């Protein structure tokens, strides 16, 4: 049965997922949101049996496997053992390193295999299917390669393994190291083993150097490093976009139609990602994203923004269903595209302004903010003022209803608040006064309309009575101070209403699909942050440790979790969840000085 006990490899152009048996079960080419030529995760295939839409390395009579990342890298090491004393090591990665003053990141997967002991016998099953698993490729062979051809693209496997055995999926004795390089239809410029070794060494060194540049906390270093690398793998570096997750249609819970395509850039999610990266010192990725949203703002002449864009700024990413794929564990539908791009989500204006604020205050930026960027952001501020008290789909993207959501209103306030601060920073006193006045006016209205005196708490909609987890962010975005008694009361109300065991639901009210069945992982991290802000530090640390124990064996988290069983659900790996982990670790860790 499929599970989310998966490892991720990638290079900011492509990414792939590999299970504990070293089967590649998900991968899109030639980019993160491309054709899912490996879709075994969604097609019901069983790696090692049918293998359709997968790339498996099956050890004959396998009985055990071990898996871990090489330290401080995105290189996945799997050791497979058979019942006769045989063992093999598999190193999986996508090449990434500096070359000719740029980052070399081709759509290429490298699998290095070597025998460790005994006489292991290996079977290679390589069965890509094109058009998201709809069609089989035409297959041709050469002396050291196999080509998989479709009308849209061609993949080439170059290898020093016996080509006939690979084509026939016939087991062979692994008595020497072999390399499998799968990517575009290009010939190698050097020998196979030499090329694979060079790509491996350069990629390993690149990741180690990248990690070395991070400002990590004293405690939970491995967790933070792993989460940071995962966020980087969700970065489409060519344009600067950051995808919400690398998969589509992993259901939020068993037997639900909540199956969505997350291989796009939500402006809200991406703001939280770069906010976390700023704490880590990841300025290059932050600058790339600011360039991405700068182009979006430039395109939006009237200031209107969509909540989600394709990774090359496509505004139209219409949703369709792939009826030929049964889905994860047979739970469909499998979707490509996301109709959220048509929704009104008014928090988007605050998300973009908050992200762009870094350009005006962070001295590390090579492209600092200027009056031209400020004038562009002012157009978004005008939109925010007009939209803050208007109904929208809200942060949870409700498809069948609309309301004036408190989070959306607060983010519109945040747009005005940050514009005032930016204007003051760049010496525009008149504009600073204008936006401060607008922010103060919105703040007063939100305080009145979103506060429920009977419940003694802020609530999720104006004049409403329901709770949702975004209320935990009222201090994070500076709408309320941590010592404001209304914040403490709201945190307690959220906990009473939404907490289940060690996790929190995003909301418990019935929506278009009924009541949510699983907890939303980021919500517990928001709660932990709120506890820390309230001075309940030990309680926050204890809960953080508990949540860390629910990561998959490789330290990754998806979007959702069953609060009873602890099983992960939802698209994977979820940037929101990994951001929450980083933020909590940075907030809760002892300082380096305290540690010594």
PDB file of C-alpha atoms in Angstrom, residues 14-227:
ATOM      1  CA  UNK A  14      12.702  18.872 -11.303  1.00  0.00           C
ATOM      2  CA  UNK A  15      11.936  16.772  -8.258  1.00  0.00           C
ATOM      3  CA  UNK A  16      11.182  13.097  -7.661  1.00  0.00           C
ATOM      4  CA  UNK A  17       9.950  10.938  -4.807  1.00  0.00           C
ATOM      5  CA  UNK A  18      11.506   7.654  -3.798  1.00  0.00           C
ATOM      6  CA  UNK A  19      10.034   5.112  -1.407  1.00  0.00           C
ATOM      7  CA  UNK A  20      11.794   3.003   1.209  1.00  0.00           C
ATOM      8  CA  UNK A  21      12.508   0.259  -1.342  1.00  0.00           C
ATOM      9  CA  UNK A  22      14.271   2.703  -3.684  1.00  0.00           C
ATOM     10  CA  UNK A  23      11.354   2.840  -6.144  1.00  0.00           C
ATOM     11  CA  UNK A  24      10.874   6.191  -7.813  1.00  0.00           C
ATOM     12  CA  UNK A  25       7.102   6.642  -7.565  1.00  0.00           C
ATOM     13  CA  UNK A  26       6.561  10.279  -8.550  1.00  0.00           C
ATOM     14  CA  UNK A  27       8.401  12.618 -10.874  1.00  0.00           C
ATOM     15  CA  UNK A  28       7.528  15.307 -13.416  1.00  0.00           C
ATOM     16  CA  UNK A  29       9.545  16.318 -16.477  1.00  0.00           C
ATOM     17  CA  UNK A  30      10.924  18.650 -17.651  1.00  0.00           C
ATOM     18  CA  UNK A  31      10.020  20.858 -14.646  1.00  0.00           C
ATOM     19  CA  UNK A  32       8.276  20.734 -11.264  1.00  0.00           C
ATOM     20  CA  UNK A  33       4.777  21.160 -12.702  1.00  0.00           C
ATOM     21  CA  UNK A  34       5.417  19.169 -15.872  1.00  0.00           C
ATOM     22  CA  UNK A  35       4.193  15.859 -17.231  1.00  0.00           C
ATOM     23  CA  UNK A  36       4.038  13.279 -14.425  1.00  0.00           C
ATOM     24  CA  UNK A  37       5.865  10.603 -16.368  1.00  0.00           C
ATOM     25  CA  UNK A  38       6.333   8.747 -13.076  1.00  0.00           C
ATOM     26  CA  UNK A  39       2.948   8.563 -11.420  1.00  0.00           C
ATOM     27  CA  UNK A  40       2.969   5.202  -9.602  1.00  0.00           C
ATOM     28  CA  UNK A  41       1.971   7.076  -6.441  1.00  0.00           C
ATOM     29  CA  UNK A  42      -1.411   7.793  -8.041  1.00  0.00           C
ATOM     30  CA  UNK A  43      -1.975   4.960 -10.484  1.00  0.00           C
ATOM     31  CA  UNK A  44      -2.422   1.996  -8.171  1.00  0.00           C
ATOM     32  CA  UNK A  45       0.822   0.381  -9.289  1.00  0.00           C
ATOM     33  CA  UNK A  46       2.702  -1.760  -6.784  1.00  0.00           C
ATOM     34  CA  UNK A  47       6.465  -1.184  -7.132  1.00  0.00           C
ATOM     35  CA  UNK A  48       8.231  -4.461  -7.693  1.00  0.00           C
ATOM     36  CA  UNK A  49       5.124  -6.036  -9.212  1.00  0.00           C
ATOM     37  CA  UNK A  50       3.555  -4.136 -12.108  1.00  0.00           C
ATOM     38  CA  UNK A  51       5.786  -1.061 -11.796  1.00  0.00           C
ATOM     39  CA  UNK A  52       3.765   1.025 -14.284  1.00  0.00           C
ATOM     40  CA  UNK A  53       4.717   4.643 -14.072  1.00  0.00           C
ATOM     41  CA  UNK A  54       7.659   3.874 -11.830  1.00  0.00           C
ATOM     42  CA  UNK A  55      11.410   3.345 -11.788  1.00  0.00           C
ATOM     43  CA  UNK A  56      12.219   0.552  -9.351  1.00  0.00           C
ATOM     44  CA  UNK A  57      15.458  -1.168  -8.391  1.00  0.00           C
ATOM     45  CA  UNK A  58      14.333  -4.526  -7.053  1.00  0.00           C
ATOM     46  CA  UNK A  59      16.762  -6.641  -5.088  1.00  0.00           C
ATOM     47  CA  UNK A  60      15.894 -10.316  -5.523  1.00  0.00           C
ATOM     48  CA  UNK A  61      14.722 -11.801  -2.189  1.00  0.00           C
ATOM     49  CA  UNK A  62      14.934  -8.392  -0.547  1.00  0.00           C
ATOM     50  CA  UNK A  63      14.169  -8.502   3.157  1.00  0.00           C
ATOM     51  CA  UNK A  64      15.383  -5.211   4.602  1.00  0.00           C
ATOM     52  CA  UNK A  65      16.006  -1.586   3.667  1.00  0.00           C
ATOM     53  CA  UNK A  66      17.623   1.425   5.325  1.00  0.00           C
ATOM     54  CA  UNK A  67      17.365   4.985   4.120  1.00  0.00           C
ATOM     55  CA  UNK A  68      18.809   8.384   5.004  1.00  0.00           C
ATOM     56  CA  UNK A  69      20.076  11.548   3.361  1.00  0.00           C
ATOM     57  CA  UNK A  70      23.795  12.089   3.146  1.00  0.00           C
ATOM     58  CA  UNK A  71      24.476  14.743   5.792  1.00  0.00           C
ATOM     59  CA  UNK A  72      23.541  18.303   4.756  1.00  0.00           C
ATOM     60  CA  UNK A  73      22.524  17.298   1.229  1.00  0.00           C
ATOM     61  CA  UNK A  74      19.547  16.376  -0.943  1.00  0.00           C
ATOM     62  CA  UNK A  75      21.255  13.099  -1.883  1.00  0.00           C
ATOM     63  CA  UNK A  76      19.256  10.093  -0.744  1.00  0.00           C
ATOM     64  CA  UNK A  77      21.081   6.895   0.278  1.00  0.00           C
ATOM     65  CA  UNK A  78      19.176   3.603   0.351  1.00  0.00           C
ATOM     66  CA  UNK A  79      20.677   0.273   1.396  1.00  0.00           C
ATOM     67  CA  UNK A  80      18.791  -2.845   0.336  1.00  0.00           C
ATOM     68  CA  UNK A  81      19.574  -6.253   1.839  1.00  0.00           C
ATOM     69  CA  UNK A  82      18.509  -9.698   0.658  1.00  0.00           C
ATOM     70  CA  UNK A  83      17.954 -12.898   2.592  1.00  0.00           C
ATOM     71  CA  UNK A  84      21.308 -14.384   1.556  1.00  0.00           C
ATOM     72  CA  UNK A  85      23.731 -11.819   2.968  1.00  0.00           C
ATOM     73  CA  UNK A  86      23.729  -9.585  -0.106  1.00  0.00           C
ATOM     74  CA  UNK A  87      23.452  -5.816   0.106  1.00  0.00           C
ATOM     75  CA  UNK A  88      23.515  -2.881  -2.298  1.00  0.00           C
ATOM     76  CA  UNK A  89      23.806   0.872  -1.863  1.00  0.00           C
ATOM     77  CA  UNK A  90      21.786   3.279  -4.017  1.00  0.00           C
ATOM     78  CA  UNK A  91      22.563   7.003  -4.165  1.00  0.00           C
ATOM     79  CA  UNK A  92      19.818   9.098  -5.772  1.00  0.00           C
ATOM     80  CA  UNK A  93      20.099  12.768  -6.658  1.00  0.00           C
ATOM     81  CA  UNK A  94      19.439  15.427  -9.270  1.00  0.00           C
ATOM     82  CA  UNK A  95      22.622  17.309 -10.230  1.00  0.00           C
ATOM     83  CA  UNK A  96      22.955  20.855  -8.939  1.00  0.00           C
ATOM     84  CA  UNK A  97      26.110  22.958  -8.680  1.00  0.00           C
ATOM     85  CA  UNK A  98      27.818  26.112  -9.905  1.00  0.00           C
ATOM     86  CA  UNK A  99      29.165  25.897 -13.444  1.00  0.00           C
ATOM     87  CA  UNK A 100      30.380  28.780 -15.624  1.00  0.00           C
ATOM     88  CA  UNK A 101      29.084  31.369 -13.152  1.00  0.00           C
ATOM     89  CA  UNK A 102      25.556  29.922 -13.107  1.00  0.00           C
ATOM     90  CA  UNK A 103      23.754  27.065 -11.395  1.00  0.00           C
ATOM     91  CA  UNK A 104      23.739  23.875 -13.443  1.00  0.00           C
ATOM     92  CA  UNK A 105      20.401  22.123 -12.748  1.00  0.00           C
ATOM     93  CA  UNK A 106      19.375  19.982 -15.716  1.00  0.00           C
ATOM     94  CA  UNK A 107      16.202  17.842 -15.746  1.00  0.00           C
ATOM     95  CA  UNK A 108      18.268  14.763 -14.890  1.00  0.00           C
ATOM     96  CA  UNK A 109      18.104  12.024 -12.261  1.00  0.00           C
ATOM     97  CA  UNK A 110      21.209  10.053 -11.366  1.00  0.00           C
ATOM     98  CA  UNK A 111      21.043   6.676  -9.614  1.00  0.00           C
ATOM     99  CA  UNK A 112      24.418   5.242  -8.500  1.00  0.00           C
ATOM    100  CA  UNK A 113      24.325   1.600  -7.417  1.00  0.00           C
ATOM    101  CA  UNK A 114      27.123  -0.470  -5.935  1.00  0.00           C
ATOM    102  CA  UNK A 115      27.302  -3.854  -4.227  1.00  0.00           C
ATOM    103  CA  UNK A 116      28.226  -3.764  -0.553  1.00  0.00           C
ATOM    104  CA  UNK A 117      28.439  -7.460   0.324  1.00  0.00           C
ATOM    105  CA  UNK A 118      27.486 -10.924  -0.876  1.00  0.00           C
ATOM    106  CA  UNK A 119      26.207 -11.665  -4.385  1.00  0.00           C
ATOM    107  CA  UNK A 120      23.133  -9.455  -4.765  1.00  0.00           C
ATOM    108  CA  UNK A 121      20.933  -9.812  -7.852  1.00  0.00           C
ATOM    109  CA  UNK A 122      19.151  -6.714  -9.103  1.00  0.00           C
ATOM    110  CA  UNK A 123      16.240  -6.097 -11.457  1.00  0.00           C
ATOM    111  CA  UNK A 124      15.753  -2.648 -13.019  1.00  0.00           C
ATOM    112  CA  UNK A 125      12.168  -1.759 -13.933  1.00  0.00           C
ATOM    113  CA  UNK A 126      11.943   1.535 -15.812  1.00  0.00           C
ATOM    114  CA  UNK A 127       8.405   2.243 -17.043  1.00  0.00           C
ATOM    115  CA  UNK A 128       7.717   5.902 -17.671  1.00  0.00           C
ATOM    116  CA  UNK A 129       4.326   6.789 -19.144  1.00  0.00           C
ATOM    117  CA  UNK A 130       3.629  10.105 -20.798  1.00  0.00           C
ATOM    118  CA  UNK A 131       0.747  12.598 -20.703  1.00  0.00           C
ATOM    119  CA  UNK A 132       0.381  12.014 -16.963  1.00  0.00           C
ATOM    120  CA  UNK A 133       0.329   8.251 -17.367  1.00  0.00           C
ATOM    121  CA  UNK A 134      -2.074   8.155 -20.267  1.00  0.00           C
ATOM    122  CA  UNK A 135       0.181   6.756 -22.999  1.00  0.00           C
ATOM    123  CA  UNK A 136       3.088   4.335 -23.289  1.00  0.00           C
ATOM    124  CA  UNK A 137       6.250   5.639 -24.924  1.00  0.00           C
ATOM    125  CA  UNK A 138       7.895   4.344 -28.054  1.00  0.00           C
ATOM    126  CA  UNK A 139      11.120   2.623 -26.958  1.00  0.00           C
ATOM    127  CA  UNK A 140      14.366   2.513 -28.918  1.00  0.00           C
ATOM    128  CA  UNK A 141      17.806   1.382 -27.806  1.00  0.00           C
ATOM    129  CA  UNK A 142      21.416   2.196 -28.442  1.00  0.00           C
ATOM    130  CA  UNK A 143      24.666   0.631 -27.288  1.00  0.00           C
ATOM    131  CA  UNK A 144      24.510   2.310 -23.868  1.00  0.00           C
ATOM    132  CA  UNK A 145      21.157   4.030 -23.806  1.00  0.00           C
ATOM    133  CA  UNK A 146      17.406   3.563 -24.053  1.00  0.00           C
ATOM    134  CA  UNK A 147      15.138   6.273 -25.433  1.00  0.00           C
ATOM    135  CA  UNK A 148      11.518   6.681 -24.308  1.00  0.00           C
ATOM    136  CA  UNK A 149       9.768   8.783 -26.943  1.00  0.00           C
ATOM    137  CA  UNK A 150       6.427  10.588 -26.983  1.00  0.00           C
ATOM    138  CA  UNK A 151       5.004  13.394 -29.093  1.00  0.00           C
ATOM    139  CA  UNK A 152       5.779  15.924 -26.355  1.00  0.00           C
ATOM    140  CA  UNK A 153       9.193  14.899 -25.024  1.00  0.00           C
ATOM    141  CA  UNK A 154      11.867  12.224 -25.010  1.00  0.00           C
ATOM    142  CA  UNK A 155      13.657  10.737 -22.022  1.00  0.00           C
ATOM    143  CA  UNK A 156      16.975   8.971 -22.356  1.00  0.00           C
ATOM    144  CA  UNK A 157      18.455   6.472 -19.935  1.00  0.00           C
ATOM    145  CA  UNK A 158      22.208   6.259 -20.254  1.00  0.00           C
ATOM    146  CA  UNK A 159      23.806   3.439 -18.308  1.00  0.00           C
ATOM    147  CA  UNK A 160      26.712   1.049 -17.976  1.00  0.00           C
ATOM    148  CA  UNK A 161      24.299  -1.675 -16.817  1.00  0.00           C
ATOM    149  CA  UNK A 162      23.461  -4.395 -19.388  1.00  0.00           C
ATOM    150  CA  UNK A 163      20.957  -2.679 -21.697  1.00  0.00           C
ATOM    151  CA  UNK A 164      19.223  -5.926 -22.650  1.00  0.00           C
ATOM    152  CA  UNK A 165      18.649  -6.862 -19.018  1.00  0.00           C
ATOM    153  CA  UNK A 166      17.162  -3.436 -18.343  1.00  0.00           C
ATOM    154  CA  UNK A 167      14.852  -3.682 -21.353  1.00  0.00           C
ATOM    155  CA  UNK A 168      13.776  -7.223 -20.459  1.00  0.00           C
ATOM    156  CA  UNK A 169      13.582  -6.440 -16.721  1.00  0.00           C
ATOM    157  CA  UNK A 170      15.731  -9.481 -16.110  1.00  0.00           C
ATOM    158  CA  UNK A 171      17.643  -9.865 -12.810  1.00  0.00           C
ATOM    159  CA  UNK A 172      21.425  -9.807 -13.046  1.00  0.00           C
ATOM    160  CA  UNK A 173      24.317 -10.269 -10.668  1.00  0.00           C
ATOM    161  CA  UNK A 174      25.512  -6.910  -9.375  1.00  0.00           C
ATOM    162  CA  UNK A 175      29.228  -7.639  -9.191  1.00  0.00           C
ATOM    163  CA  UNK A 176      30.405  -4.068  -9.909  1.00  0.00           C
ATOM    164  CA  UNK A 177      29.056  -0.529  -9.524  1.00  0.00           C
ATOM    165  CA  UNK A 178      26.621   0.720 -12.145  1.00  0.00           C
ATOM    166  CA  UNK A 179      25.116   4.121 -12.898  1.00  0.00           C
ATOM    167  CA  UNK A 180      21.741   5.086 -14.329  1.00  0.00           C
ATOM    168  CA  UNK A 181      21.328   8.609 -15.728  1.00  0.00           C
ATOM    169  CA  UNK A 182      17.799   9.537 -16.810  1.00  0.00           C
ATOM    170  CA  UNK A 183      17.039  12.869 -18.412  1.00  0.00           C
ATOM    171  CA  UNK A 184      16.666  14.677 -21.713  1.00  0.00           C
ATOM    172  CA  UNK A 185      17.667  13.227 -25.041  1.00  0.00           C
ATOM    173  CA  UNK A 186      21.303  14.284 -24.894  1.00  0.00           C
ATOM    174  CA  UNK A 187      24.504  12.282 -25.188  1.00  0.00           C
ATOM    175  CA  UNK A 188      27.148  12.400 -22.480  1.00  0.00           C
ATOM    176  CA  UNK A 189      30.379  14.212 -23.182  1.00  0.00           C
ATOM    177  CA  UNK A 190      32.441  11.802 -21.059  1.00  0.00           C
ATOM    178  CA  UNK A 191      32.288   8.237 -19.781  1.00  0.00           C
ATOM    179  CA  UNK A 192      29.244   7.104 -17.829  1.00  0.00           C
ATOM    180  CA  UNK A 193      30.998   6.273 -14.560  1.00  0.00           C
ATOM    181  CA  UNK A 194      33.208   9.362 -14.733  1.00  0.00           C
ATOM    182  CA  UNK A 195      30.214  11.608 -15.437  1.00  0.00           C
ATOM    183  CA  UNK A 196      28.115  10.120 -12.634  1.00  0.00           C
ATOM    184  CA  UNK A 197      30.960  10.415 -10.131  1.00  0.00           C
ATOM    185  CA  UNK A 198      31.673  14.013 -11.103  1.00  0.00           C
ATOM    186  CA  UNK A 199      27.993  14.979 -10.872  1.00  0.00           C
ATOM    187  CA  UNK A 200      27.742  13.295  -7.479  1.00  0.00           C
ATOM    188  CA  UNK A 201      30.801  14.980  -5.979  1.00  0.00           C
ATOM    189  CA  UNK A 202      29.879  18.437  -7.252  1.00  0.00           C
ATOM    190  CA  UNK A 203      26.272  18.095  -6.102  1.00  0.00           C
ATOM    191  CA  UNK A 204      27.314  16.877  -2.656  1.00  0.00           C
ATOM    192  CA  UNK A 205      29.734  19.776  -2.259  1.00  0.00           C
ATOM    193  CA  UNK A 206      27.144  22.284  -3.477  1.00  0.00           C
ATOM    194  CA  UNK A 207      24.534  21.270  -0.904  1.00  0.00           C
ATOM    195  CA  UNK A 208      27.053  21.178   1.921  1.00  0.00           C
ATOM    196  CA  UNK A 209      28.176  24.713   1.047  1.00  0.00           C
ATOM    197  CA  UNK A 210      24.572  25.905   0.770  1.00  0.00           C
ATOM    198  CA  UNK A 211      23.741  24.534   4.211  1.00  0.00           C
ATOM    199  CA  UNK A 212      26.898  26.128   5.600  1.00  0.00           C
ATOM    200  CA  UNK A 213      25.514  29.543   4.615  1.00  0.00           C
ATOM    201  CA  UNK A 214      22.367  29.130   6.743  1.00  0.00           C
ATOM    202  CA  UNK A 215      21.930  30.706  10.171  1.00  0.00           C
ATOM    203  CA  UNK A 216      20.502  27.735  12.033  1.00  0.00           C
ATOM    204  CA  UNK A 217      19.446  27.495  15.691  1.00  0.00           C
ATOM    205  CA  UNK A 218      21.488  25.632  18.269  1.00  0.00           C
ATOM    206  CA  UNK A 219      18.787  23.031  18.898  1.00  0.00           C
ATOM    207  CA  UNK A 220      17.024  20.820  16.338  1.00  0.00           C
ATOM    208  CA  UNK A 221      19.702  21.489  13.731  1.00  0.00           C
ATOM    209  CA  UNK A 222      19.113  18.355  11.665  1.00  0.00           C
ATOM    210  CA  UNK A 223      15.364  19.034  11.522  1.00  0.00           C
ATOM    211  CA  UNK A 224      15.897  22.636  10.425  1.00  0.00           C
ATOM    212  CA  UNK A 225      18.533  21.717   7.831  1.00  0.00           C
ATOM    213  CA  UNK A 226      16.270  19.039   6.366  1.00  0.00           C
ATOM    214  CA  UNK A 227      13.310  21.414   6.272  1.00  0.00           C
TER     215      UNK A 227
END
